[in-house]
Coordinates of N, CA, C and O in Angstrom, one line a residue:
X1 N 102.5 149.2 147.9 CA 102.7 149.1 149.3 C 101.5 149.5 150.1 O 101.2 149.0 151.1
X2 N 100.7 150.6 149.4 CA 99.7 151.2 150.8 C 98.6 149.9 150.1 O 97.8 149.5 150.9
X3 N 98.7 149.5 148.8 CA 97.3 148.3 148.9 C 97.6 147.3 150.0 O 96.7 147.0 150.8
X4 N 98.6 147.0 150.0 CA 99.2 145.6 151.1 C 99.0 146.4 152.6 O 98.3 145.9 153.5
X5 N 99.4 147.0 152.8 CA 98.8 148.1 154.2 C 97.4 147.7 154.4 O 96.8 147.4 155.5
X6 N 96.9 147.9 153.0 CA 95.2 148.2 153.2 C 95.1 146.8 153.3 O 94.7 146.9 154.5
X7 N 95.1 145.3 153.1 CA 94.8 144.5 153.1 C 95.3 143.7 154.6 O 94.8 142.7 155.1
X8 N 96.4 144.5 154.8 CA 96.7 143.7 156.2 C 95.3 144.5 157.2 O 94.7 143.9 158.1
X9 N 95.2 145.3 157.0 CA 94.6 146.4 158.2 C 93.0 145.4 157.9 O 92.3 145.3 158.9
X10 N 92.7 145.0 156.7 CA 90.9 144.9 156.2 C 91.1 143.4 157.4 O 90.5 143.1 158.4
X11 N 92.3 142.6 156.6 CA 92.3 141.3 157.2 C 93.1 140.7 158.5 O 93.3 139.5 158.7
X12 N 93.3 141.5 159.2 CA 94.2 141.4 160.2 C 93.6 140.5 161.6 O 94.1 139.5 162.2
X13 N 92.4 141.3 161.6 CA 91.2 140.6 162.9 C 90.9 139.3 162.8 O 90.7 138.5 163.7
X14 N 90.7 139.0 161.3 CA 90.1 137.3 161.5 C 91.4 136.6 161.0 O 91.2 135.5 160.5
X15 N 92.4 136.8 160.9 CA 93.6 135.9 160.3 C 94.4 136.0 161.6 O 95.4 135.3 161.7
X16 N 94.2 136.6 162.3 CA 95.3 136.9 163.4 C 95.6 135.4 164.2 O 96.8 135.2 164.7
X17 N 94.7 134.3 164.3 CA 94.8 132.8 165.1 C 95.8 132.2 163.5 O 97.0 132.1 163.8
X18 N 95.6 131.9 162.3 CA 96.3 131.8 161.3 C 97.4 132.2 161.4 O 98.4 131.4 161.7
X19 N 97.7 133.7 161.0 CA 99.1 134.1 160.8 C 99.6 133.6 162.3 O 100.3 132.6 162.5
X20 N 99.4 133.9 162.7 CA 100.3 133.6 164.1 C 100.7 131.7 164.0 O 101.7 131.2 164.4
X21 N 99.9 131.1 163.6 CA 100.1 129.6 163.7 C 100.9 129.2 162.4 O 101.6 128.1 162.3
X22 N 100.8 130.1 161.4 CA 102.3 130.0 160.5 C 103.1 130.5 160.9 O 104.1 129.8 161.0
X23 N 103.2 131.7 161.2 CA 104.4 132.9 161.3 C 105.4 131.6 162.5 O 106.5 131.1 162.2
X24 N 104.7 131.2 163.9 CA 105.2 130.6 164.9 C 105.8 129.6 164.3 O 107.0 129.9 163.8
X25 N 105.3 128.0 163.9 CA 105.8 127.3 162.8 C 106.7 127.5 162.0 O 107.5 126.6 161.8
X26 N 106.7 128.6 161.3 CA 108.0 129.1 160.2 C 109.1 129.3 161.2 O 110.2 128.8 161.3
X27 N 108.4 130.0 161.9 CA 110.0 130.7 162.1 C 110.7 129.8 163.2 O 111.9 130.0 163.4
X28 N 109.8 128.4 163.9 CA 110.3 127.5 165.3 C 111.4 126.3 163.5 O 112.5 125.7 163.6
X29 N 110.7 126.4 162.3 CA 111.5 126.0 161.5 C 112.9 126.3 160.6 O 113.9 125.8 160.1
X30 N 112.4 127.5 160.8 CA 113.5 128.5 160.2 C 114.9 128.6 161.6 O 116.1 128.3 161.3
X31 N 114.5 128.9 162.9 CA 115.4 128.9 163.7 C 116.0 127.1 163.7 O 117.2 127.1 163.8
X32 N 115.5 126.0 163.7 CA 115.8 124.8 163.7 C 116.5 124.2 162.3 O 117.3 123.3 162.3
X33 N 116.2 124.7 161.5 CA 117.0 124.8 160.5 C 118.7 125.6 160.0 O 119.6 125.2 159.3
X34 N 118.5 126.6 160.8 CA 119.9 127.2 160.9 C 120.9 126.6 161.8 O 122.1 126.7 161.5
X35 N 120.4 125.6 163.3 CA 121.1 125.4 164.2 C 121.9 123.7 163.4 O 122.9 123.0 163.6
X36 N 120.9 123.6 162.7 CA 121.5 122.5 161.8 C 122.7 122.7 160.6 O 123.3 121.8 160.1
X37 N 123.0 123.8 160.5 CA 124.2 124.4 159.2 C 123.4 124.5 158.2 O 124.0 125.0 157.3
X38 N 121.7 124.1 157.6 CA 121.2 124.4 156.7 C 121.6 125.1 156.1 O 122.3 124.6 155.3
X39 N 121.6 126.5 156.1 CA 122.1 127.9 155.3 C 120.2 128.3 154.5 O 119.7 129.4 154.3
X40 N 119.8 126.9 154.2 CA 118.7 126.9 153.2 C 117.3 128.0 153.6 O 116.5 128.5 152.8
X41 N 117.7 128.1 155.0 CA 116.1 128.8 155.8 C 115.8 130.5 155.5 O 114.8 131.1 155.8
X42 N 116.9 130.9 155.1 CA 116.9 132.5 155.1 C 116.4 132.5 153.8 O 115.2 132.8 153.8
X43 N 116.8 132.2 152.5 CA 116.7 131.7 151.6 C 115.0 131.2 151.1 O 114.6 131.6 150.0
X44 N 114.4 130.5 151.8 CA 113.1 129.8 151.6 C 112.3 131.2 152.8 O 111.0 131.3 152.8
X45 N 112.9 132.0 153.6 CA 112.0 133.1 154.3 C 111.9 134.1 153.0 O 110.9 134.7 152.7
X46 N 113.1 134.3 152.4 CA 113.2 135.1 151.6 C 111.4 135.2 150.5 O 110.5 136.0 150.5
X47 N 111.6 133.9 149.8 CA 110.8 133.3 148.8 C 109.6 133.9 149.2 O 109.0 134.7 148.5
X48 N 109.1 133.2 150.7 CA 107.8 133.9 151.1 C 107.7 135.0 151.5 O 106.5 135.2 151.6
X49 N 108.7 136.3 151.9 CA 108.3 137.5 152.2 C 108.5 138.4 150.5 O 108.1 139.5 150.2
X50 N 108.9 137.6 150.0 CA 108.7 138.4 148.0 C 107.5 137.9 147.6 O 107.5 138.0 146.4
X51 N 106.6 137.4 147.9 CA 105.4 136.7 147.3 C 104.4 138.2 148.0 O 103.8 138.8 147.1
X52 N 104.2 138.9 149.5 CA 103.9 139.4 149.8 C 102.5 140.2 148.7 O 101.3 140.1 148.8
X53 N 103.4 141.0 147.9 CA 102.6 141.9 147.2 C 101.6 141.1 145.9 O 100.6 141.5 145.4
X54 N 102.3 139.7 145.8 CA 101.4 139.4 144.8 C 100.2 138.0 145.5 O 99.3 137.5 145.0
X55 N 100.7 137.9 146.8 CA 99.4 137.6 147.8 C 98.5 139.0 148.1 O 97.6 138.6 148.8
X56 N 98.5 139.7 147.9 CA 97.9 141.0 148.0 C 96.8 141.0 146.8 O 95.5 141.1 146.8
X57 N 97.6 140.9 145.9 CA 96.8 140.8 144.4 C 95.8 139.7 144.5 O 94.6 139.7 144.6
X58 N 96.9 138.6 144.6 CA 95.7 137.2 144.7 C 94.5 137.2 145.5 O 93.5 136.5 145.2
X59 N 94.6 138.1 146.7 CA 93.1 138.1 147.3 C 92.4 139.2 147.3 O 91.4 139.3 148.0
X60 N 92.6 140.1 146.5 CA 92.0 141.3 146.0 C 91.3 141.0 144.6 O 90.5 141.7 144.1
X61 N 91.6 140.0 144.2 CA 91.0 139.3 142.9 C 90.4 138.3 143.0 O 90.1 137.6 142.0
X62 N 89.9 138.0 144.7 CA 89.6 136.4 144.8 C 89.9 135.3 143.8 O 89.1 134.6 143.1
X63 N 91.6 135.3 144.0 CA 91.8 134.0 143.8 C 91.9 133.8 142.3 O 92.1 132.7 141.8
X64 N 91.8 134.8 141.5 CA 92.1 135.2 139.6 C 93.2 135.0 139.4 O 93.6 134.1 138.7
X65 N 94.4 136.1 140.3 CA 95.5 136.6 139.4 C 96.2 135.7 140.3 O 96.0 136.0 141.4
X66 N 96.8 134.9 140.3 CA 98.6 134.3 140.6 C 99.4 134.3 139.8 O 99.3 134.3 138.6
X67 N 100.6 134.2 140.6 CA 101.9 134.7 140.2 C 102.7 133.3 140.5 O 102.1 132.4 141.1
X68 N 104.1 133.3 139.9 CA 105.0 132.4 140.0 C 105.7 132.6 141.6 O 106.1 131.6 142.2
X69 N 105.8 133.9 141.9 CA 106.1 134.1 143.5 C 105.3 133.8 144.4 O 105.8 133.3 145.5
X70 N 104.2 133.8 144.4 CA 103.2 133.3 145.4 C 103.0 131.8 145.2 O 102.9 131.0 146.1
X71 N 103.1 131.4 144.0 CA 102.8 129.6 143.6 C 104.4 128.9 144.5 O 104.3 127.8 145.0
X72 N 105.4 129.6 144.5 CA 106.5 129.2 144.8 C 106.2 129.7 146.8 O 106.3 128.9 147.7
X73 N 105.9 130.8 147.0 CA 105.6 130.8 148.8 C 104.5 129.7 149.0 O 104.5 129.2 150.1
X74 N 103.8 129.4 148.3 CA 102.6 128.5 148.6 C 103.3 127.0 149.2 O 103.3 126.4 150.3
X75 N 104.1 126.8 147.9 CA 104.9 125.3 148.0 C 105.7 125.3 149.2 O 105.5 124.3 150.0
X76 N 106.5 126.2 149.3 CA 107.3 126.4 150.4 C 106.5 126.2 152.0 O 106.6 125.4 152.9
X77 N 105.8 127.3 151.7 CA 105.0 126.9 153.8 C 104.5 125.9 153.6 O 104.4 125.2 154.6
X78 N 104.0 125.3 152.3 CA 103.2 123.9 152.4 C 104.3 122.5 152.7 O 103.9 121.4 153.2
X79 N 105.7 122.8 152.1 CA 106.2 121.7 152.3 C 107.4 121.7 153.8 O 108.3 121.0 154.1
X80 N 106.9 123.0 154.4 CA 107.4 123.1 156.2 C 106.9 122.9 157.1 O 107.4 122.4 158.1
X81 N 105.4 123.3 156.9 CA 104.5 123.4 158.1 C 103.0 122.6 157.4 O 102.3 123.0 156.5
X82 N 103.2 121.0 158.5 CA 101.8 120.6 158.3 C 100.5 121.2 158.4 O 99.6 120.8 157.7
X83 N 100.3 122.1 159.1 CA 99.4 123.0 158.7 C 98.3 123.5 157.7 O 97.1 123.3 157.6
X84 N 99.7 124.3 157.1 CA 99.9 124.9 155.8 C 99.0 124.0 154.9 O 97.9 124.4 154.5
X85 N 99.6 122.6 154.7 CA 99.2 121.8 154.0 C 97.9 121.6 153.8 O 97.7 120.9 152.8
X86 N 96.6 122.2 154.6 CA 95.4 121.4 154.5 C 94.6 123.0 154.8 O 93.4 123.2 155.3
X87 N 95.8 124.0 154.4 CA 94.9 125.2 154.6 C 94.4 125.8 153.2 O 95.1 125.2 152.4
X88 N 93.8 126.3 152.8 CA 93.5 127.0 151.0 C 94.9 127.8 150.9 O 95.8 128.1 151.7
X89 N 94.6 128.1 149.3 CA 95.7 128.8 149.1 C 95.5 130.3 149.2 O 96.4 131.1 149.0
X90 N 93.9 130.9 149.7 CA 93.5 132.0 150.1 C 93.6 132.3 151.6 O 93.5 133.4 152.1
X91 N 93.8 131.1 152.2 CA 94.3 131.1 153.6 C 95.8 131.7 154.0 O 96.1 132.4 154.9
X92 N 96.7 131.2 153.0 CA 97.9 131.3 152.7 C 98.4 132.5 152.8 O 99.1 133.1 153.6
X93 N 97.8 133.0 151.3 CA 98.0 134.8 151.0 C 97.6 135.3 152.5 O 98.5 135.7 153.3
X94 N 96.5 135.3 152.8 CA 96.4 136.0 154.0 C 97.5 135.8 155.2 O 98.0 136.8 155.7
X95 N 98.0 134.9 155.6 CA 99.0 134.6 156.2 C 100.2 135.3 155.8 O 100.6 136.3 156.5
X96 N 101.0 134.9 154.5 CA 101.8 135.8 153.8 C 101.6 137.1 153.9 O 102.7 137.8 153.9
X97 N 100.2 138.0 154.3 CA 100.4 139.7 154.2 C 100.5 139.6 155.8 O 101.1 140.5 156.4
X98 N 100.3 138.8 156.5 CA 100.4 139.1 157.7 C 102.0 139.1 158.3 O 102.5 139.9 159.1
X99 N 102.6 138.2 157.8 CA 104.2 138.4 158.2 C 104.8 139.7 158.4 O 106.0 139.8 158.7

């Protein structure tokens, strides 16, 4: 918990235009998704806020250690938000600690 602390606080200042342009996107998807009867969006938020600690790892290791949780939040914001799609997957994690 306090590494992910530490990593949001290192990386907060230059991701802050990023996270905010996923976080907005997710969540303008996540609310449009519910008004539809989805059920599916809590669910796919879930995915990405459990990836959290092991986006932590992934960029404390530049990009060594991945996990099945983070490979699965990757897929996920990549296949909601065009964005996402054409960002690195070290872009990503940083986004992910920022939620």
């Amino acid at each position: 918990m306090i590494r992910s602390i530490l990593f949001c606080t290192l990386f907060a200042l230059p991701l802050s235009a990023v996270a905010s342009s996923f976080a907005g996107t997710s969540a303008g998807s996540a609310s449009g998704a519910s008004s539809h009867s989805s059920g599916s969006s809590s669910g796919d938020d879930k995915v990405v806020l459990d990836a959290r600690d092991d986006a932590a790892g992934f960029i404390a290791s530049e990009g060594r250690i991945r996990s099945a949780r983070l490979e699965a939040a990757l897929i996920q914001l990549r296949s909601r938000d065009s964005a996402a799609r054409s960002a690195s997957d070290l872009e990503l994690a940083r986004a992910i600690l920022a939620l």
